[in-house]
Short mmCIF file of C-alpha atoms and ligand atoms in Angstrom, two decimals:
data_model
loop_
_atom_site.label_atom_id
_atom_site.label_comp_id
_atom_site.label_asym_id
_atom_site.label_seq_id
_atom_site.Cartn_x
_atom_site.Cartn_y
_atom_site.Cartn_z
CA UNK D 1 66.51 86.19 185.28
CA UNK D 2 66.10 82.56 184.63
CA UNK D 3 65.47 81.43 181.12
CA UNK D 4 61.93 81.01 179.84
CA UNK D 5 61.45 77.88 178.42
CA UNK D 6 58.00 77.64 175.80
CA UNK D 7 55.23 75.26 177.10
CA UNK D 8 54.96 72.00 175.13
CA UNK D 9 51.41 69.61 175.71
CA UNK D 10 50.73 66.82 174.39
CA UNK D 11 47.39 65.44 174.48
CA UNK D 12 47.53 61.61 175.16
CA UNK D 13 43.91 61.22 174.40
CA UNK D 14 44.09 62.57 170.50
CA UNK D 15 48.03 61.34 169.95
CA UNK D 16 48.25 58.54 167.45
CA UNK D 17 51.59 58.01 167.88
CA UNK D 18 52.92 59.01 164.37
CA UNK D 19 56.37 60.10 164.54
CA UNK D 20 55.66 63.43 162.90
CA UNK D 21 56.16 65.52 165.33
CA UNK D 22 59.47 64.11 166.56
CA UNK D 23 61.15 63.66 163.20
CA UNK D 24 60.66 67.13 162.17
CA UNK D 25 61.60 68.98 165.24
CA UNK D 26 64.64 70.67 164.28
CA UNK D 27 66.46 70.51 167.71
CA UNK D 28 65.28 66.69 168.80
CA UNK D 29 63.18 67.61 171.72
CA UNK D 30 60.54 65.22 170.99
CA UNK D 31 60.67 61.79 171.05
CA UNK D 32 58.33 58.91 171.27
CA UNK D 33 57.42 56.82 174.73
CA UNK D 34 55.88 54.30 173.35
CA UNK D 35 52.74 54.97 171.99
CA UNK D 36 52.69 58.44 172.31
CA UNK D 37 55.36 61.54 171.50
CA UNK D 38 56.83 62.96 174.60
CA UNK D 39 58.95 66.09 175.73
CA UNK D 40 62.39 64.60 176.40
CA UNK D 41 64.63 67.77 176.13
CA UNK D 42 62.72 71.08 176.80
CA UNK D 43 65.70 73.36 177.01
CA UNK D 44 66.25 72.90 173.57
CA UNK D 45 62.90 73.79 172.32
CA UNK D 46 63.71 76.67 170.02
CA UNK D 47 59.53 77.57 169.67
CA UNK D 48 59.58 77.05 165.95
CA UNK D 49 55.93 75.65 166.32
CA UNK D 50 56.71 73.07 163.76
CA UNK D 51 55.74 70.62 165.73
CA UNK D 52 51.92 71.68 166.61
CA UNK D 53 51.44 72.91 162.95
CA UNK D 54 52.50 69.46 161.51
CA UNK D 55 50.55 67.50 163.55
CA UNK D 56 47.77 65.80 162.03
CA UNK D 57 45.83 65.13 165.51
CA UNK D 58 45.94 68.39 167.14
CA UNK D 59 47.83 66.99 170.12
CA UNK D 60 50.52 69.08 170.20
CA UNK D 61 50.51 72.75 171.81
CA UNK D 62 53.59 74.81 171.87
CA UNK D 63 52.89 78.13 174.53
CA UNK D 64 55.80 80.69 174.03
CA UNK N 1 51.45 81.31 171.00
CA UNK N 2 49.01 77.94 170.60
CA UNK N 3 46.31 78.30 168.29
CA UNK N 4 43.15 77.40 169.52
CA UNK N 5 41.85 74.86 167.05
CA UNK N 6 38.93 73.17 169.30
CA UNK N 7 36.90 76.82 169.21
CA UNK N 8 35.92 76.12 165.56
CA UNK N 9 35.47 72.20 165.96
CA UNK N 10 32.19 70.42 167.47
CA UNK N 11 32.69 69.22 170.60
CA UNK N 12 33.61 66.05 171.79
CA UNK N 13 34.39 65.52 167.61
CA UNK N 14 38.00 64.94 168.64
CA UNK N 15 40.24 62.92 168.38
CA UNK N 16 38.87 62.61 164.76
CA UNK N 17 38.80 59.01 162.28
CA UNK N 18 41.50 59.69 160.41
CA UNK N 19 44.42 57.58 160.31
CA UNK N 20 47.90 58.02 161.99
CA UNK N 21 49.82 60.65 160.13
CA UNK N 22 47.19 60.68 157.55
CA UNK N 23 47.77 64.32 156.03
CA UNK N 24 44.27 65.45 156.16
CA UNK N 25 43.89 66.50 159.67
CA UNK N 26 47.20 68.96 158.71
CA UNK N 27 44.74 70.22 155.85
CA UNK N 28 42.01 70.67 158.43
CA UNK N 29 44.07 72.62 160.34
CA UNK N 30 45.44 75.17 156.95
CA UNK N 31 42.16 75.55 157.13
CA UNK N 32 40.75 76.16 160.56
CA UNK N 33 43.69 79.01 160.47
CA UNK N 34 42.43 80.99 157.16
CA UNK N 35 39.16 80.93 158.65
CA UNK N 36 40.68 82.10 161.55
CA UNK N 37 42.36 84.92 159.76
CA UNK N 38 39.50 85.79 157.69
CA UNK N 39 37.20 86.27 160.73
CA UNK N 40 34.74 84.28 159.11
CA UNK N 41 31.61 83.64 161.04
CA UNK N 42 30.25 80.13 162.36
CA UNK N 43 26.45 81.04 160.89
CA UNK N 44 27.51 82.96 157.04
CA UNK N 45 30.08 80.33 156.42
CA UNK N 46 28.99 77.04 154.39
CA UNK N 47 31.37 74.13 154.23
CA UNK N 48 30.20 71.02 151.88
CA UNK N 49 31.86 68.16 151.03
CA UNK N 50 31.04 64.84 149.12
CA UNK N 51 32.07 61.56 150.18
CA UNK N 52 35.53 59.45 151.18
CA UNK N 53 37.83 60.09 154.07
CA UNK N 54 38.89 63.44 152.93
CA UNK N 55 35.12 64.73 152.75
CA UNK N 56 34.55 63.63 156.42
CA UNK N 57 36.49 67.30 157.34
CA UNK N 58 33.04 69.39 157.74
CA UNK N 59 31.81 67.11 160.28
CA UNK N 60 34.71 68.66 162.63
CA UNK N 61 33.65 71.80 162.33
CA UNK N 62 31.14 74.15 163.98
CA UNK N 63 29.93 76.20 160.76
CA UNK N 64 27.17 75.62 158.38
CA UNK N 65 28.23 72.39 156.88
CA UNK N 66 26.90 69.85 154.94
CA UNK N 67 27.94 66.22 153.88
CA UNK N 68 26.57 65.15 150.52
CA UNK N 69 27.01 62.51 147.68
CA UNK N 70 30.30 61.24 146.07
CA UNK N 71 31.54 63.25 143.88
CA UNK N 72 28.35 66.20 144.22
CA UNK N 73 29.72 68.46 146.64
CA UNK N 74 29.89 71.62 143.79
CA UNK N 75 26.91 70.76 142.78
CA UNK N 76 25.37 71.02 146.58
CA UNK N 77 27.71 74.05 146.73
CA UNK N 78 26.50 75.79 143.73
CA UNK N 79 23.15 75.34 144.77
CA UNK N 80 23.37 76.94 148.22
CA UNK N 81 25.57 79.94 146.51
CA UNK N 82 22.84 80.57 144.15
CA UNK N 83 20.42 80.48 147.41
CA UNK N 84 22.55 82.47 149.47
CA UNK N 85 25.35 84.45 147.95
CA UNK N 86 25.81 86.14 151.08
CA UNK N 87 27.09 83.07 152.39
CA UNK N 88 30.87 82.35 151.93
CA UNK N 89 31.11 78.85 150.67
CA UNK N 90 33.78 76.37 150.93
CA UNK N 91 33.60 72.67 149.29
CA UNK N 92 36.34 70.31 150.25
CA UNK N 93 37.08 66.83 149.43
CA UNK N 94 39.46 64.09 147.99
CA UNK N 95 40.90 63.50 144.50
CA UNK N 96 38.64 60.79 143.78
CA UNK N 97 35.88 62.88 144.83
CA UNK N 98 36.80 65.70 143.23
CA UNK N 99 37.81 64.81 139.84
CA UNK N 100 36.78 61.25 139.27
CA UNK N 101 33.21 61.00 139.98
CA UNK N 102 32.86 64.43 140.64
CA UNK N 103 35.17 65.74 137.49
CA UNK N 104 32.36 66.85 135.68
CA UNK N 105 30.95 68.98 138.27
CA UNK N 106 34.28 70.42 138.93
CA UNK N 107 35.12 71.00 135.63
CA UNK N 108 31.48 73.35 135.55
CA UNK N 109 32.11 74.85 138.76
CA UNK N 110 35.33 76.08 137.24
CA UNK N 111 34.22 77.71 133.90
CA UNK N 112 30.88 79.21 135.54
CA UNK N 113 33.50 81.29 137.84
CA UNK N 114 31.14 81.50 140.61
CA UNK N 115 32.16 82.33 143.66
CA UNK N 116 33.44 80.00 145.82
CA UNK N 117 36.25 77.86 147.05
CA UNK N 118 36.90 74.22 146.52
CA UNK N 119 40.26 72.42 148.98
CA UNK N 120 41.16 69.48 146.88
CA UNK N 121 43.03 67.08 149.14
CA UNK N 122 44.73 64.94 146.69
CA UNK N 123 46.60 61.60 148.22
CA UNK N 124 46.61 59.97 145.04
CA UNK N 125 44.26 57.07 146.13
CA UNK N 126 40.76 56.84 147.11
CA UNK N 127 41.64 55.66 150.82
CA UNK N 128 38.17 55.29 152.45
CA UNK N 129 37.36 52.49 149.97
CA UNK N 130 40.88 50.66 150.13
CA UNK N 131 43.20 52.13 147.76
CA UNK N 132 41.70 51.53 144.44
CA UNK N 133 43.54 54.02 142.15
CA UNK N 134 42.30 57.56 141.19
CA UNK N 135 42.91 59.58 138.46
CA UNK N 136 45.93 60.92 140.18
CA UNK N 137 47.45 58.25 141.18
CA UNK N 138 50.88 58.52 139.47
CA UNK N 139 51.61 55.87 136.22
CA UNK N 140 53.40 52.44 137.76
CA UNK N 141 52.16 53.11 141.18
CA UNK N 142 50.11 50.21 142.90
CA UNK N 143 46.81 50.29 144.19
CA UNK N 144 44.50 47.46 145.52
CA UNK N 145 43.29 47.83 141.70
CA UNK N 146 46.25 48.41 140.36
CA UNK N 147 48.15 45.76 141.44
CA UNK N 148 51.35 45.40 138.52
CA UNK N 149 51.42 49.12 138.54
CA UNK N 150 49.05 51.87 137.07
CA UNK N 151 48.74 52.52 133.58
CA UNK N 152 47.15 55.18 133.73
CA UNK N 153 48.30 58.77 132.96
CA UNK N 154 47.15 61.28 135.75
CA UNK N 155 45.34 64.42 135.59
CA UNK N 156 47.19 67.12 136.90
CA UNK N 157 44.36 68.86 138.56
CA UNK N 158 45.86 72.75 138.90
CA UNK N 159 46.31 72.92 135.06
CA UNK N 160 43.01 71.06 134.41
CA UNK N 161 41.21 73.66 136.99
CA UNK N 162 43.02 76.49 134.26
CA UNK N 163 42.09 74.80 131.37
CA UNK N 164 38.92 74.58 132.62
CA UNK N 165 38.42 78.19 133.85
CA UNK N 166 38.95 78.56 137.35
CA UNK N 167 40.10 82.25 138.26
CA UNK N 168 42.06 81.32 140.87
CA UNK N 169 44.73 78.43 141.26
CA UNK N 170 47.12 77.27 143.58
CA UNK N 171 48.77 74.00 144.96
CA UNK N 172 50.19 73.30 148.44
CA UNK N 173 50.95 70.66 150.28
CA UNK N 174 50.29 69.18 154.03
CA UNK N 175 54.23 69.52 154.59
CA UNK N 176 54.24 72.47 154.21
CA UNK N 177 51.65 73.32 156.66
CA UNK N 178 52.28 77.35 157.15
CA UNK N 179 51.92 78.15 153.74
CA UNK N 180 48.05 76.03 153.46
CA UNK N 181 46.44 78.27 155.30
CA UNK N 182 48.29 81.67 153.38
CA UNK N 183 46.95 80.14 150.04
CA UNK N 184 43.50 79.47 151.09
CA UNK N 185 42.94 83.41 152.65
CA UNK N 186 43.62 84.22 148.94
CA UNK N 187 41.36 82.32 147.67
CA UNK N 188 38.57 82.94 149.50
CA UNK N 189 39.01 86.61 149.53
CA UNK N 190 39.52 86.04 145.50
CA UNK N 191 35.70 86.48 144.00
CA UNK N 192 35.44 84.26 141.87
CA UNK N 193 36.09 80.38 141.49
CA UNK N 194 39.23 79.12 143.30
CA UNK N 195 41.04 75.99 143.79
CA UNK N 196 43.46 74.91 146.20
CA UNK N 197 44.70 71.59 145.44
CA UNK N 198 46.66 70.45 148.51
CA UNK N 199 49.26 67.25 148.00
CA UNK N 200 48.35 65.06 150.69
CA UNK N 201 49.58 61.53 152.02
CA UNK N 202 47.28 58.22 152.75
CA UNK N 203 49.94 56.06 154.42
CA UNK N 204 47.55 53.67 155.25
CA UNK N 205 46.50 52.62 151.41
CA UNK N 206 48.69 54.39 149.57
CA UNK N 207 51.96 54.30 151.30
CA UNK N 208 51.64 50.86 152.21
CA UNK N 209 51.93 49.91 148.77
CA UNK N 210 53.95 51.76 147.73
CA UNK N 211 57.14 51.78 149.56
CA UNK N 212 56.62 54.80 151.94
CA UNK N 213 57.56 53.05 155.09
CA UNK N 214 56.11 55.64 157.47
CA UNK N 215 54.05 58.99 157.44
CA UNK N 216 57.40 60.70 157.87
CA UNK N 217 58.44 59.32 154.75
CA UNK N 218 55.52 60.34 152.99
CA UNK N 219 55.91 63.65 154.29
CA UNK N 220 59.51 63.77 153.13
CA UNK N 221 57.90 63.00 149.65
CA UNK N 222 56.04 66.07 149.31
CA UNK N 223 58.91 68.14 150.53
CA UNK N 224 61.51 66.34 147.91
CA UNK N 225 59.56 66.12 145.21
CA UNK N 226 57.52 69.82 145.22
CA UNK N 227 59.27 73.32 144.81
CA UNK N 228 58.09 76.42 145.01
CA UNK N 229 57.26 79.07 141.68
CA UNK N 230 59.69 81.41 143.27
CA UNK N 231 62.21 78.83 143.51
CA UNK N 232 61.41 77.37 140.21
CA UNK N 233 62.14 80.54 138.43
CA UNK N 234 66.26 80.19 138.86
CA UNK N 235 65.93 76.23 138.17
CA UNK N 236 66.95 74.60 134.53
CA UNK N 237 64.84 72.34 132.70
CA UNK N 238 66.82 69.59 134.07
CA UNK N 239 66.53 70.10 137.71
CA UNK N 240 62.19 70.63 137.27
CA UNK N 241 62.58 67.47 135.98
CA UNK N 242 59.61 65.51 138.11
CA UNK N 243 59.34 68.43 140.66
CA UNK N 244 55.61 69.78 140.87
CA UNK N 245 55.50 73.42 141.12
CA UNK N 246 53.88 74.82 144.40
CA UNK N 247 52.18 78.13 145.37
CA UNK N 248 49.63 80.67 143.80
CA UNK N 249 49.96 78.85 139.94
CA UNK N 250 47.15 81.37 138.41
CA UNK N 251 45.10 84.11 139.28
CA UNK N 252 43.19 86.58 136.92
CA UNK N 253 39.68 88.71 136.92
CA UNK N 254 36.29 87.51 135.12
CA UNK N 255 32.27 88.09 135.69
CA UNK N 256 31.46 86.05 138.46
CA UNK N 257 28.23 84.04 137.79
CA UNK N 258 25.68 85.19 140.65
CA UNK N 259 26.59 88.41 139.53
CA UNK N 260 26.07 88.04 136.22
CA UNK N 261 22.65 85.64 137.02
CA UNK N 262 21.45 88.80 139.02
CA UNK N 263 21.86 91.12 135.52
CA UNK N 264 19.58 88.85 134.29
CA UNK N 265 17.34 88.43 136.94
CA UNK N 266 16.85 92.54 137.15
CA UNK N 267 16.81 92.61 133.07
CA UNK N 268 13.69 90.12 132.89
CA UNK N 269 11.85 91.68 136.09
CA UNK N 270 12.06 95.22 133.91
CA UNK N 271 10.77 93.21 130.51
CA UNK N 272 7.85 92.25 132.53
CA UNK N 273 7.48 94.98 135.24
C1 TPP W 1 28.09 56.87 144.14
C2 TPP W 1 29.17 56.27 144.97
N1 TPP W 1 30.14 55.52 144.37
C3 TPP W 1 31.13 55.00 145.11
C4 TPP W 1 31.20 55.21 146.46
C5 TPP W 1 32.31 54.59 147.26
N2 TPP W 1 33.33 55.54 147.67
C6 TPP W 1 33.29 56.12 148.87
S1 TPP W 1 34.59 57.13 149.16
C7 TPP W 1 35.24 56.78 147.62
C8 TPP W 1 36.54 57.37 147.16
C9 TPP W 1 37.10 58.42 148.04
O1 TPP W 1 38.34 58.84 147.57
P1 TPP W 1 38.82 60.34 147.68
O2 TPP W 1 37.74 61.26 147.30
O3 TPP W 1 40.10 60.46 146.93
O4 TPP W 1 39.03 60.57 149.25
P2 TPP W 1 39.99 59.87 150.32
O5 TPP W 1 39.17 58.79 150.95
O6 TPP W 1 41.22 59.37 149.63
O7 TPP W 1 40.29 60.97 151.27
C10 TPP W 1 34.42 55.89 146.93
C11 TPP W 1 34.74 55.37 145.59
C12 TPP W 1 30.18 56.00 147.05
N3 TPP W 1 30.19 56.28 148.36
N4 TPP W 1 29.20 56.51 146.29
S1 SF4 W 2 58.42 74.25 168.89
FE1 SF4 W 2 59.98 73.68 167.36
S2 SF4 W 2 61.79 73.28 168.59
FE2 SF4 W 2 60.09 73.28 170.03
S3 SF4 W 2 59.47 71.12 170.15
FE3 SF4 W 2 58.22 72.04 168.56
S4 SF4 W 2 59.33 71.65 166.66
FE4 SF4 W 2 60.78 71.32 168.35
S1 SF4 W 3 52.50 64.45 165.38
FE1 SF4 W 3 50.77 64.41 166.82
S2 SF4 W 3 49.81 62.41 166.56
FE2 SF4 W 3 51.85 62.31 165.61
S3 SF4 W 3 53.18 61.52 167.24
FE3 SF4 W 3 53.28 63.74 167.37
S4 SF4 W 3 51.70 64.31 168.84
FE4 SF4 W 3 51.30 62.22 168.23
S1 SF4 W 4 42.61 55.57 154.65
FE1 SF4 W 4 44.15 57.06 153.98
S2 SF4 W 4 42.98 58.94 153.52
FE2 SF4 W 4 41.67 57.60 154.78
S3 SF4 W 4 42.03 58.26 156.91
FE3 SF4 W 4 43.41 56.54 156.50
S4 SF4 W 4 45.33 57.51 155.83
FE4 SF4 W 4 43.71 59.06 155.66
#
């Protein structure tokens, strides 16, 4: 069976492009594209939620 | 699995005013989770709030809430307690709110024990105004009003909430995002008075001025310079030095005041029956 990968969204409309996110993802899979964070390495997305709890503009959604 | 933060929040309120990174909308969140855990309903849940950018959080969300004066929000509280104990009431707001302006009220919420639950977000700073300095805003830190560095000493607002009577005390902060919403189920389930005081970040008039490059940095702040009461238990003198001691800080058992109003209610109704 093929490895599941979690579900990350961001939500370009509520992002204010504050680096949270991406500096305390423990395995880098964020980063920022200009304004806004972006999903640059999914298959190391351990679904430790950080992200979407630390986020103080609810655009982040992590689905595992 | 996502948690579905936009069922308790107005629609269309979103994206909400607050700065980037500002640590409030983590707070908001804490919250939206306890009352998620709770199962507390939209109409028998009151959320009040006085005034600066930290009291703007009721206007998010879709329960009973009400925006008042600066520094009043207890006192609003109180009164709709008193109307309504039924009603499960939560007052939120800022540091300067809280326990500048509003000290006095806070301090008398505290040693009435009634029940009900105030989130302190404390960034140190009132931010909605500019960054004029609050009476938590650490000594030799600048603010627009402050600008050599602050004199002042600054309340520290778990031990005053003790001091002052509060049956229920503990601090977090928005780094530590899991455990906001853990300490704010306990309080509200706690009858009496309880405060959360949660260590927040304004990077727009604090950090600014005080060499916190980013929101990350200020973030990194709360993590370096808090540590837990479990933790704190194995540490020396020497390595608490400057660290400010997280988690539940105080909880104990007292009359609650409606109940204790109500004794008095049903005593003078019999007098006069
Ligand atoms: C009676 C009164 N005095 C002063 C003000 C101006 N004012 C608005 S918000 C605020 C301070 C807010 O600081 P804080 O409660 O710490 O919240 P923050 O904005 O930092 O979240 C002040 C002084 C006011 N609105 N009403
Ligand atoms: S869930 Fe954890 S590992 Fe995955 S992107 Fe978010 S912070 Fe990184
Ligand atoms: S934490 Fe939220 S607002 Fe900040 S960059 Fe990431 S998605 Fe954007
Ligand atoms: S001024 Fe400060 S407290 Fe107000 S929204 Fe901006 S960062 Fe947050």
């Amino acid at each position: 069976m093929e490895k599941q990968f979690p579900k990350i969204e961001i939500n370009e409309r509520y992002c204010k492009g504050c680096h949270i996110c991406v500096e305390f993802c423990p395995t880098r899979v964020l980063a920022m594209k200009g304004f806004t964070a972006s999903v640059i390495n999914l298959e190391a997305c351990i679904g430790c939620m950080q992200c979407e709890l630390r986020c103080p503009d609810f655009a982040v959604k992590v689905t595992t | 699995m996502a948690f579905d933060y936009e069922k308790y929040i107005r629609p269309g309120k979103l994206p909400h005013i607050w700065c980037p990174g500002c640590g409030h909308g983590i707070v908001m969140k804490g919250l939206i989770r306890a009352i998620d855990t709770l199962g507390l309903e939209k109409n028998s849940t009151a959320i009040v709030s006085g005034i600066g950018c930290a009291s703007r959080l009721p206007g998010y969300l879709d329960f009973c809430t009400l925006h008042t004066t600066h520094g009043r929000g207890m006192a609003f509280a109180t009164g709709i307690k008193f109307a309504r104990p039924e009603l499960q009431v939560i007052c939120v707001g800022g540091d300067g709110d809280g326990v500048a302006i509003g000290g006095n009220h806070f301090i008398h919420a505290c040693r009435r024990n009634i029940d009900m639950t105030y989130l302190i977000m404390n960034n140190n700073i009132y931010g909605m105004t500019g960054g004029q300095f609050s009476p938590t805003t650490p000594m030799g830190a600048r603010a627009s009003t402050t600008p050599y560095g602050n004199p002042d000493p600054p309340f520290d607002i778990a031990k005053l909430a003790i001091g002052a009577g509060a049956t229920f005390v503990a601090r977090g902060t928005a780094y530590h995002a899991s455990q906001i919403d853990k300490l704010l189920v306990e309080a509200i389930r706690h009858k009496g008075f309880s405060v959360v005081e949660i260590l927040d970040s304004c990077p727009t008039t604090y950090g600014r001025r005080n060499k916190f490059r980013s929101a990350v940095e200020m973030m990194n702040n709360l993590k370096e310079s808090t540590v837990s009461i479990k933790a704190a238990e194995n540490m020396s003198p020497e390595q608490l030095q400057g660290k400010v001691i997280t988690g539940l800080l105080y909880k104990e058992n007292k009359p609650e005041y409606i109940a204790e109003y109500q004794k008095i209610i049903d005593d003078a109704q019999e007098i006069y029956r």
